[in-house]
Amino acid sequence: MLVLLVLGGAYGPGLIRGNATIRVDSTPPGATVVLNGDERGVTPVELTGVPPGEAVLHLRHPHRGDELVRLTLERGDSKTHHVSFPPAFGALEVVTNPRGAQVILNGSALDQMTPTTIEPIPTGEHEVEVSIYGRESKTRTIEVFPGTTTRHALELERVPMGALTLQLTPANATVELLDAPLPYSSGVRLPIGTYRLRVSSPGYDARETDVAVAHGPNRKRVDLARQYGRLAVDIRPANATVTVVPKSEGGRPRPFSEQMHLPAGPFTVRATAMGYRNLSRNLTMTPAGISLSLDMKRLDVTPGRRFRDEMKSGGEGPELVIVGAGSFVMGSDRGPRDEGPAREVRILQPFAIGIYEVKTAEFNRLRDTHAEGDELPATGLALRDTLDYLAFLSRETGHTYRLPSEAEWEYAARAGSDTLYYFGDDPDALCEHANVADETLGEPFPYYQTANCRDGFIRLAPVGSFKPNAFGLYDVIGNVEEWVADCWHGTYKGAPRDARAWDAGCARFNVVRGGAYDAPPDDQRMTFRTMGGDASDSRGMRVVREL
């Protein structure tokens, strides 16, 4: 009885009546199955009660076409039939309003923008996402059928936008929008919402924060915390003067102190001591701090020694004399405003300076030319010309040549004096020491203000034609005025109190010192200074060579 119940199930009647069973599946599935003209389901499907004999299976797949199969069935047969449809292709046209949308097909971005036709494309369902910045993105599932072009149009609506501007500390910090589709720039337009951003800069603690962008302009402030590190300096000799110059503070020197903390980033340590070579180290501070152990090297030089450097191409450079370290009062509180305030300046390191103004013959070595008047001072020199010549000397000799700083120039020109001129206060004695505006010049040019003496020269004189100062330097006044390294400032307020050139805030003009052959007595004073921007036939140079 149990057996009869089982046979009375799904297969029982078929077996009793002698019918057959067919199981039909397909790759891909989803084909409609028609048996002997009757629609019987969608693959995969099991067809029962199929009469024996000839049977016609017709499979219709919406994306792959049709397949026709003929079968011969015996009574009680149970068969499985599988149909693999060959690949089929169609075309998909995607259109958007507005045009130019990015298309992502089944997760992969296409190179082309809308409107676009993707052809050939496998038939079947495809996921299509379209987006334009500032418009709502849309995603659709689109069916492609064999041999046809499926066209799909999408309207992309505007989304509310806001403009984001960040006020940053430091101003040059880098901003990353972590969840936005485009990089940050001031005033960047973003869809309304909240965004995560990361702000970073060397020497500062990076910061991540959320900013809310509303409709219209949005201004947000993000301040980064400065990183600091401790600087420790052990220096010999112990009485050396140490200054620290953090780049982040605009190059403003700070005296070193114990337990000194500096902002992270580049900085320079400078040390000076009487009788020692200047020392400089370029370093980078980190939060871990830096400990320095410095040994300054003694300068074993003899003030007053004269020498010349050999040049690689033959011959010798300008004749030099060593000027020893010392101090003096620079400027004057009794003269024009640009000569004050007077201050004590310490020259901590000896230097070698040209005994004469650079001669025409010496300067012409730069260009390998020859000219008349080789012993006359070189003139018509713009500042750029002087720098070219100094670089040439440095290459030829292997030593560092440069312009004197204004402090070095006045210290060397005064040669220990504190009078109007290095030889005293009498302007009528100028003609013994310098080629200045005198009676010789006044005869053909009576409108010049002149000294009451005669130097014998109307214009330029060969260098060394007059008495030197106490350091053995000739023509520090008269003949030609001389370029120095400092930029022009209207007063000495804030000027260095050592030998350094004052080059902060330089625009167009450099300082020029020492009166020329056509300058009156007042312009020959040791404190007189003026500015220069261009070449002149009364302007030359004197070199300094570092020891």
PDB file of C-alpha atoms in Angstrom, residues 30-287:
ATOM      1  CA  GLY A  30      15.304  32.699 -18.389  1.00  0.00           C
ATOM      2  CA  ALA A  31      14.363  31.237 -21.784  1.00  0.00           C
ATOM      3  CA  THR A  32      10.657  30.619 -22.460  1.00  0.00           C
ATOM      4  CA  VAL A  33      10.015  26.928 -23.225  1.00  0.00           C
ATOM      5  CA  VAL A  34       7.341  25.980 -25.801  1.00  0.00           C
ATOM      6  CA  LEU A  35       6.577  22.222 -26.129  1.00  0.00           C
ATOM      7  CA  ASN A  36       4.707  21.140 -29.247  1.00  0.00           C
ATOM      8  CA  GLY A  37       3.270  24.665 -29.556  1.00  0.00           C
ATOM      9  CA  ASP A  38       2.276  24.992 -25.894  1.00  0.00           C
ATOM     10  CA  GLU A  39       4.148  27.453 -23.626  1.00  0.00           C
ATOM     11  CA  ARG A  40       5.263  25.422 -20.556  1.00  0.00           C
ATOM     12  CA  GLY A  41       7.459  27.774 -18.467  1.00  0.00           C
ATOM     13  CA  VAL A  42      10.849  29.430 -18.180  1.00  0.00           C
ATOM     14  CA  THR A  43      14.201  27.689 -17.815  1.00  0.00           C
ATOM     15  CA  PRO A  44      15.098  25.907 -15.705  1.00  0.00           C
ATOM     16  CA  VAL A  45      11.808  23.943 -15.861  1.00  0.00           C
ATOM     17  CA  GLU A  46      10.605  20.313 -15.587  1.00  0.00           C
ATOM     18  CA  LEU A  47       8.007  19.161 -18.149  1.00  0.00           C
ATOM     19  CA  THR A  48       5.921  16.147 -17.019  1.00  0.00           C
ATOM     20  CA  GLY A  49       3.272  14.065 -18.768  1.00  0.00           C
ATOM     21  CA  VAL A  50       4.915  14.404 -22.158  1.00  0.00           C
ATOM     22  CA  PRO A  51       3.401  11.870 -24.630  1.00  0.00           C
ATOM     23  CA  PRO A  52       5.891   9.458 -26.220  1.00  0.00           C
ATOM     24  CA  GLY A  53       6.952   9.985 -29.819  1.00  0.00           C
ATOM     25  CA  GLU A  54       8.239  13.081 -31.591  1.00  0.00           C
ATOM     26  CA  ALA A  55       8.432  16.275 -29.454  1.00  0.00           C
ATOM     27  CA  VAL A  56       9.393  19.795 -30.546  1.00  0.00           C
ATOM     28  CA  LEU A  57      11.030  22.106 -27.992  1.00  0.00           C
ATOM     29  CA  HIS A  58      11.166  25.804 -28.879  1.00  0.00           C
ATOM     30  CA  LEU A  59      13.288  27.970 -26.499  1.00  0.00           C
ATOM     31  CA  ARG A  60      12.946  31.746 -26.801  1.00  0.00           C
ATOM     32  CA  HIS A  61      15.458  33.846 -24.812  1.00  0.00           C
ATOM     33  CA  PRO A  62      14.757  37.616 -24.699  1.00  0.00           C
ATOM     34  CA  HIS A  63      18.493  38.471 -24.844  1.00  0.00           C
ATOM     35  CA  ARG A  64      19.925  35.568 -26.885  1.00  0.00           C
ATOM     36  CA  GLY A  65      17.391  34.659 -29.604  1.00  0.00           C
ATOM     37  CA  ASP A  66      15.647  31.293 -30.369  1.00  0.00           C
ATOM     38  CA  GLU A  67      16.686  27.628 -30.334  1.00  0.00           C
ATOM     39  CA  LEU A  68      14.594  24.756 -31.833  1.00  0.00           C
ATOM     40  CA  VAL A  69      15.124  21.180 -30.578  1.00  0.00           C
ATOM     41  CA  ARG A  70      13.456  17.917 -31.792  1.00  0.00           C
ATOM     42  CA  LEU A  71      13.322  14.964 -29.417  1.00  0.00           C
ATOM     43  CA  THR A  72      12.134  11.364 -29.713  1.00  0.00           C
ATOM     44  CA  LEU A  73      10.630  10.092 -26.440  1.00  0.00           C
ATOM     45  CA  GLU A  74       9.876   6.545 -25.310  1.00  0.00           C
ATOM     46  CA  ARG A  75       7.306   5.598 -22.737  1.00  0.00           C
ATOM     47  CA  GLY A  76       8.576   6.292 -19.228  1.00  0.00           C
ATOM     48  CA  ASP A  77      11.611   8.342 -20.436  1.00  0.00           C
ATOM     49  CA  SER A  78      13.093  10.903 -18.057  1.00  0.00           C
ATOM     50  CA  LYS A  79      15.485  13.170 -19.936  1.00  0.00           C
ATOM     51  CA  THR A  80      17.466  16.371 -19.294  1.00  0.00           C
ATOM     52  CA  HIS A  81      18.094  18.800 -22.117  1.00  0.00           C
ATOM     53  CA  HIS A  82      20.499  21.787 -21.840  1.00  0.00           C
ATOM     54  CA  VAL A  83      20.692  24.647 -24.338  1.00  0.00           C
ATOM     55  CA  SER A  84      23.662  27.052 -24.438  1.00  0.00           C
ATOM     56  CA  PHE A  85      22.703  30.205 -26.296  1.00  0.00           C
ATOM     57  CA  PRO A  86      25.547  31.846 -28.248  1.00  0.00           C
ATOM     58  CA  PRO A  87      26.539  35.417 -27.234  1.00  0.00           C
ATOM     59  CA  ALA A  88      24.432  38.163 -28.718  1.00  0.00           C
ATOM     60  CA  PHE A  89      25.092  41.875 -29.024  1.00  0.00           C
ATOM     61  CA  GLY A  90      23.217  45.085 -29.439  1.00  0.00           C
ATOM     62  CA  ALA A  91      23.855  48.795 -28.887  1.00  0.00           C
ATOM     63  CA  LEU A  92      23.088  51.138 -25.998  1.00  0.00           C
ATOM     64  CA  GLU A  93      22.644  54.883 -26.495  1.00  0.00           C
ATOM     65  CA  VAL A  94      22.779  57.000 -23.325  1.00  0.00           C
ATOM     66  CA  VAL A  95      21.565  60.605 -23.484  1.00  0.00           C
ATOM     67  CA  THR A  96      21.470  63.128 -20.634  1.00  0.00           C
ATOM     68  CA  ASN A  97      20.272  66.660 -20.094  1.00  0.00           C
ATOM     69  CA  PRO A  98      22.622  68.456 -19.714  1.00  0.00           C
ATOM     70  CA  ARG A  99      25.167  66.835 -21.966  1.00  0.00           C
ATOM     71  CA  GLY A 100      28.661  65.825 -20.835  1.00  0.00           C
ATOM     72  CA  ALA A 101      27.818  63.404 -18.042  1.00  0.00           C
ATOM     73  CA  GLN A 102      30.279  60.767 -16.851  1.00  0.00           C
ATOM     74  CA  VAL A 103      29.022  57.239 -17.634  1.00  0.00           C
ATOM     75  CA  ILE A 104      29.741  54.270 -15.378  1.00  0.00           C
ATOM     76  CA  LEU A 105      28.722  50.959 -16.990  1.00  0.00           C
ATOM     77  CA  ASN A 106      28.491  47.979 -14.664  1.00  0.00           C
ATOM     78  CA  GLY A 107      30.894  49.650 -12.230  1.00  0.00           C
ATOM     79  CA  SER A 108      33.514  50.736 -14.791  1.00  0.00           C
ATOM     80  CA  ALA A 109      33.896  54.366 -15.900  1.00  0.00           C
ATOM     81  CA  LEU A 110      33.841  54.975 -19.653  1.00  0.00           C
ATOM     82  CA  ASP A 111      36.153  57.433 -21.392  1.00  0.00           C
ATOM     83  CA  GLN A 112      33.383  59.047 -23.409  1.00  0.00           C
ATOM     84  CA  MET A 113      30.769  61.477 -22.025  1.00  0.00           C
ATOM     85  CA  THR A 114      27.085  61.711 -22.914  1.00  0.00           C
ATOM     86  CA  PRO A 115      25.591  61.562 -25.416  1.00  0.00           C
ATOM     87  CA  THR A 116      27.296  58.289 -26.267  1.00  0.00           C
ATOM     88  CA  THR A 117      26.515  55.012 -27.983  1.00  0.00           C
ATOM     89  CA  ILE A 118      28.104  51.863 -26.593  1.00  0.00           C
ATOM     90  CA  GLU A 119      28.433  49.388 -29.431  1.00  0.00           C
ATOM     91  CA  PRO A 120      28.744  46.434 -29.473  1.00  0.00           C
ATOM     92  CA  ILE A 121      27.485  45.588 -26.002  1.00  0.00           C
ATOM     93  CA  PRO A 122      26.415  42.139 -24.762  1.00  0.00           C
ATOM     94  CA  THR A 123      22.678  41.717 -24.567  1.00  0.00           C
ATOM     95  CA  GLY A 124      20.997  41.538 -21.196  1.00  0.00           C
ATOM     96  CA  GLU A 125      20.651  43.816 -18.204  1.00  0.00           C
ATOM     97  CA  HIS A 126      23.265  46.502 -17.560  1.00  0.00           C
ATOM     98  CA  GLU A 127      23.604  48.929 -14.674  1.00  0.00           C
ATOM     99  CA  VAL A 128      24.241  52.465 -15.940  1.00  0.00           C
ATOM    100  CA  GLU A 129      25.144  55.394 -13.669  1.00  0.00           C
ATOM    101  CA  VAL A 130      25.452  58.960 -15.021  1.00  0.00           C
ATOM    102  CA  SER A 131      26.725  62.003 -13.150  1.00  0.00           C
ATOM    103  CA  ILE A 132      27.763  65.626 -13.660  1.00  0.00           C
ATOM    104  CA  TYR A 133      29.279  67.674 -10.866  1.00  0.00           C
ATOM    105  CA  GLY A 134      26.536  69.861  -9.400  1.00  0.00           C
ATOM    106  CA  ARG A 135      23.739  67.577 -10.650  1.00  0.00           C
ATOM    107  CA  GLU A 136      22.007  64.623  -9.059  1.00  0.00           C
ATOM    108  CA  SER A 137      23.527  61.310 -10.125  1.00  0.00           C
ATOM    109  CA  LYS A 138      21.139  58.674 -11.470  1.00  0.00           C
ATOM    110  CA  THR A 139      21.431  54.903 -11.782  1.00  0.00           C
ATOM    111  CA  ARG A 140      19.265  52.726 -14.007  1.00  0.00           C
ATOM    112  CA  THR A 141      19.111  49.035 -14.995  1.00  0.00           C
ATOM    113  CA  ILE A 142      18.718  48.908 -18.777  1.00  0.00           C
ATOM    114  CA  GLU A 143      17.973  45.871 -20.976  1.00  0.00           C
ATOM    115  CA  VAL A 144      19.802  45.493 -24.280  1.00  0.00           C
ATOM    116  CA  PHE A 145      18.291  43.260 -26.924  1.00  0.00           C
ATOM    117  CA  PRO A 146      19.959  41.477 -29.848  1.00  0.00           C
ATOM    118  CA  GLY A 147      20.543  43.439 -33.027  1.00  0.00           C
ATOM    119  CA  THR A 148      18.832  46.603 -31.817  1.00  0.00           C
ATOM    120  CA  THR A 149      19.823  49.956 -30.309  1.00  0.00           C
ATOM    121  CA  THR A 150      18.331  50.647 -26.918  1.00  0.00           C
ATOM    122  CA  ARG A 151      18.078  54.398 -26.226  1.00  0.00           C
ATOM    123  CA  HIS A 152      17.830  55.703 -22.678  1.00  0.00           C
ATOM    124  CA  ALA A 153      17.490  59.388 -21.777  1.00  0.00           C
ATOM    125  CA  LEU A 154      17.954  60.815 -18.273  1.00  0.00           C
ATOM    126  CA  GLU A 155      17.245  64.259 -16.871  1.00  0.00           C
ATOM    127  CA  LEU A 156      19.852  65.306 -14.276  1.00  0.00           C
ATOM    128  CA  GLU A 157      18.427  67.867 -11.863  1.00  0.00           C
ATOM    129  CA  ARG A 158      20.554  70.557 -10.226  1.00  0.00           C
ATOM    130  CA  VAL A 159      21.615  70.133  -6.611  1.00  0.00           C
ATOM    131  CA  PRO A 160      22.019  73.099  -4.217  1.00  0.00           C
ATOM    132  CA  MET A 161      25.669  74.272  -4.080  1.00  0.00           C
ATOM    133  CA  GLY A 162      27.845  76.311  -1.762  1.00  0.00           C
ATOM    134  CA  ALA A 163      31.295  77.933  -2.142  1.00  0.00           C
ATOM    135  CA  LEU A 164      33.948  77.001   0.448  1.00  0.00           C
ATOM    136  CA  THR A 165      36.873  79.289   1.306  1.00  0.00           C
ATOM    137  CA  LEU A 166      39.258  78.335   4.100  1.00  0.00           C
ATOM    138  CA  GLN A 167      41.301  80.831   6.109  1.00  0.00           C
ATOM    139  CA  LEU A 168      44.386  78.853   7.041  1.00  0.00           C
ATOM    140  CA  THR A 169      47.214  79.105   9.520  1.00  0.00           C
ATOM    141  CA  PRO A 170      49.756  78.762   8.018  1.00  0.00           C
ATOM    142  CA  ALA A 171      48.423  80.361   4.860  1.00  0.00           C
ATOM    143  CA  ASN A 172      50.257  77.882   2.592  1.00  0.00           C
ATOM    144  CA  ALA A 173      48.910  74.746   4.316  1.00  0.00           C
ATOM    145  CA  THR A 174      47.803  71.843   2.109  1.00  0.00           C
ATOM    146  CA  VAL A 175      44.082  70.991   2.143  1.00  0.00           C
ATOM    147  CA  GLU A 176      42.684  67.594   1.156  1.00  0.00           C
ATOM    148  CA  LEU A 177      38.937  67.074   0.721  1.00  0.00           C
ATOM    149  CA  LEU A 178      38.700  63.459   1.815  1.00  0.00           C
ATOM    150  CA  ASP A 179      35.177  62.715   0.565  1.00  0.00           C
ATOM    151  CA  ALA A 180      34.661  65.217  -2.249  1.00  0.00           C
ATOM    152  CA  PRO A 181      35.026  64.480  -5.984  1.00  0.00           C
ATOM    153  CA  LEU A 182      37.466  67.336  -6.672  1.00  0.00           C
ATOM    154  CA  PRO A 183      40.514  68.961  -5.047  1.00  0.00           C
ATOM    155  CA  TYR A 184      40.272  71.984  -2.772  1.00  0.00           C
ATOM    156  CA  SER A 185      40.906  75.481  -4.056  1.00  0.00           C
ATOM    157  CA  SER A 186      39.772  78.755  -2.561  1.00  0.00           C
ATOM    158  CA  GLY A 187      36.083  79.252  -3.380  1.00  0.00           C
ATOM    159  CA  VAL A 188      35.561  75.655  -4.529  1.00  0.00           C
ATOM    160  CA  ARG A 189      31.886  74.905  -5.215  1.00  0.00           C
ATOM    161  CA  LEU A 190      30.480  71.855  -3.453  1.00  0.00           C
ATOM    162  CA  PRO A 191      27.037  70.309  -3.122  1.00  0.00           C
ATOM    163  CA  ILE A 192      25.444  71.322   0.187  1.00  0.00           C
ATOM    164  CA  GLY A 193      26.484  68.932   2.934  1.00  0.00           C
ATOM    165  CA  THR A 194      29.230  68.098   5.417  1.00  0.00           C
ATOM    166  CA  TYR A 195      32.742  67.301   4.244  1.00  0.00           C
ATOM    167  CA  ARG A 196      35.758  65.782   5.949  1.00  0.00           C
ATOM    168  CA  LEU A 197      38.995  67.599   5.243  1.00  0.00           C
ATOM    169  CA  ARG A 198      42.639  67.205   6.246  1.00  0.00           C
ATOM    170  CA  VAL A 199      44.935  70.214   6.642  1.00  0.00           C
ATOM    171  CA  SER A 200      48.704  69.755   6.909  1.00  0.00           C
ATOM    172  CA  SER A 201      51.940  71.716   6.649  1.00  0.00           C
ATOM    173  CA  PRO A 202      55.564  70.887   7.484  1.00  0.00           C
ATOM    174  CA  GLY A 203      56.335  71.929  11.040  1.00  0.00           C
ATOM    175  CA  TYR A 204      52.686  71.841  12.151  1.00  0.00           C
ATOM    176  CA  ASP A 205      50.386  69.190  13.628  1.00  0.00           C
ATOM    177  CA  ALA A 206      48.086  67.912  10.867  1.00  0.00           C
ATOM    178  CA  ARG A 207      44.369  68.227  11.580  1.00  0.00           C
ATOM    179  CA  GLU A 208      41.245  66.481  10.317  1.00  0.00           C
ATOM    180  CA  THR A 209      37.908  68.221  10.764  1.00  0.00           C
ATOM    181  CA  ASP A 210      34.383  68.355   9.361  1.00  0.00           C
ATOM    182  CA  VAL A 211      33.040  71.469   7.669  1.00  0.00           C
ATOM    183  CA  ALA A 212      29.402  72.079   6.835  1.00  0.00           C
ATOM    184  CA  VAL A 213      28.765  73.707   3.456  1.00  0.00           C
ATOM    185  CA  ALA A 214      25.513  75.644   3.178  1.00  0.00           C
ATOM    186  CA  HIS A 215      23.995  77.406   0.177  1.00  0.00           C
ATOM    187  CA  GLY A 216      26.032  80.449  -0.912  1.00  0.00           C
ATOM    188  CA  PRO A 217      29.508  81.481   0.300  1.00  0.00           C
ATOM    189  CA  ASN A 218      31.025  79.623   3.278  1.00  0.00           C
ATOM    190  CA  ARG A 219      34.138  80.881   5.108  1.00  0.00           C
ATOM    191  CA  LYS A 220      35.760  78.590   7.631  1.00  0.00           C
ATOM    192  CA  ARG A 221      38.940  79.031   9.687  1.00  0.00           C
ATOM    193  CA  VAL A 222      41.385  76.185  10.313  1.00  0.00           C
ATOM    194  CA  ASP A 223      44.427  76.855  12.484  1.00  0.00           C
ATOM    195  CA  LEU A 224      47.226  74.323  12.789  1.00  0.00           C
ATOM    196  CA  ALA A 225      49.256  74.060  15.977  1.00  0.00           C
ATOM    197  CA  ARG A 226      52.947  74.830  15.523  1.00  0.00           C
ATOM    198  CA  GLN A 227      55.413  72.101  16.428  1.00  0.00           C
ATOM    199  CA  TYR A 228      58.391  73.131  18.552  1.00  0.00           C
ATOM    200  CA  GLY A 229      61.694  71.557  19.463  1.00  0.00           C
ATOM    201  CA  ARG A 230      64.346  72.416  22.049  1.00  0.00           C
ATOM    202  CA  LEU A 231      67.740  73.687  20.913  1.00  0.00           C
ATOM    203  CA  ALA A 232      70.809  73.010  23.069  1.00  0.00           C
ATOM    204  CA  VAL A 233      74.205  74.472  22.097  1.00  0.00           C
ATOM    205  CA  ASP A 234      77.592  73.631  23.592  1.00  0.00           C
ATOM    206  CA  ILE A 235      80.137  75.962  21.981  1.00  0.00           C
ATOM    207  CA  ARG A 236      83.825  76.681  22.291  1.00  0.00           C
ATOM    208  CA  PRO A 237      84.926  79.353  23.082  1.00  0.00           C
ATOM    209  CA  ALA A 238      82.287  79.764  25.756  1.00  0.00           C
ATOM    210  CA  ASN A 239      82.103  83.539  25.268  1.00  0.00           C
ATOM    211  CA  ALA A 240      81.036  83.247  21.616  1.00  0.00           C
ATOM    212  CA  THR A 241      77.932  85.151  20.576  1.00  0.00           C
ATOM    213  CA  VAL A 242      75.321  82.730  19.210  1.00  0.00           C
ATOM    214  CA  THR A 243      72.303  83.859  17.229  1.00  0.00           C
ATOM    215  CA  VAL A 244      69.485  81.745  15.817  1.00  0.00           C
ATOM    216  CA  VAL A 245      67.566  82.620  12.653  1.00  0.00           C
ATOM    217  CA  PRO A 246      64.300  80.640  12.208  1.00  0.00           C
ATOM    218  CA  LYS A 247      63.155  80.755   8.597  1.00  0.00           C
ATOM    219  CA  SER A 248      59.517  80.709   9.738  1.00  0.00           C
ATOM    220  CA  GLU A 249      59.981  84.073  11.474  1.00  0.00           C
ATOM    221  CA  GLY A 250      61.066  85.936   8.378  1.00  0.00           C
ATOM    222  CA  GLY A 251      64.794  85.563   8.994  1.00  0.00           C
ATOM    223  CA  ARG A 252      64.787  87.720  12.141  1.00  0.00           C
ATOM    224  CA  PRO A 253      67.820  86.809  14.282  1.00  0.00           C
ATOM    225  CA  ARG A 254      67.239  85.842  17.909  1.00  0.00           C
ATOM    226  CA  PRO A 255      69.941  85.611  20.602  1.00  0.00           C
ATOM    227  CA  PHE A 256      70.444  82.028  21.727  1.00  0.00           C
ATOM    228  CA  SER A 257      69.341  81.196  25.268  1.00  0.00           C
ATOM    229  CA  GLU A 258      69.339  78.017  27.325  1.00  0.00           C
ATOM    230  CA  GLN A 259      66.150  75.949  27.073  1.00  0.00           C
ATOM    231  CA  MET A 260      65.412  77.714  23.790  1.00  0.00           C
ATOM    232  CA  HIS A 261      62.424  76.308  21.898  1.00  0.00           C
ATOM    233  CA  LEU A 262      62.175  76.908  18.171  1.00  0.00           C
ATOM    234  CA  PRO A 263      59.337  76.312  15.712  1.00  0.00           C
ATOM    235  CA  ALA A 264      59.823  73.161  13.666  1.00  0.00           C
ATOM    236  CA  GLY A 265      61.371  73.781  10.274  1.00  0.00           C
ATOM    237  CA  PRO A 266      64.580  75.234   8.786  1.00  0.00           C
ATOM    238  CA  PHE A 267      66.761  77.538  10.864  1.00  0.00           C
ATOM    239  CA  THR A 268      70.341  78.789  10.961  1.00  0.00           C
ATOM    240  CA  VAL A 269      72.740  78.946  13.890  1.00  0.00           C
ATOM    241  CA  ARG A 270      75.452  81.604  13.663  1.00  0.00           C
ATOM    242  CA  ALA A 271      78.376  82.091  16.048  1.00  0.00           C
ATOM    243  CA  THR A 272      80.906  84.903  16.243  1.00  0.00           C
ATOM    244  CA  ALA A 273      83.862  85.427  18.564  1.00  0.00           C
ATOM    245  CA  MET A 274      86.814  87.772  18.497  1.00  0.00           C
ATOM    246  CA  GLY A 275      89.791  86.010  16.925  1.00  0.00           C
ATOM    247  CA  TYR A 276      87.738  83.082  15.550  1.00  0.00           C
ATOM    248  CA  ARG A 277      86.256  82.302  12.163  1.00  0.00           C
ATOM    249  CA  ASN A 278      82.543  82.981  11.893  1.00  0.00           C
ATOM    250  CA  LEU A 279      80.548  79.745  12.094  1.00  0.00           C
ATOM    251  CA  SER A 280      77.190  79.002  10.482  1.00  0.00           C
ATOM    252  CA  ARG A 281      75.055  75.840  10.427  1.00  0.00           C
ATOM    253  CA  ASN A 282      71.808  75.314   8.487  1.00  0.00           C
ATOM    254  CA  LEU A 283      69.552  72.878  10.319  1.00  0.00           C
ATOM    255  CA  THR A 284      65.952  71.678  10.507  1.00  0.00           C
ATOM    256  CA  MET A 285      64.205  71.638  13.871  1.00  0.00           C
ATOM    257  CA  THR A 286      61.931  68.691  14.718  1.00  0.00           C
ATOM    258  CA  PRO A 287      59.765  68.057  17.795  1.00  0.00           C
TER     259      PRO A 287
END
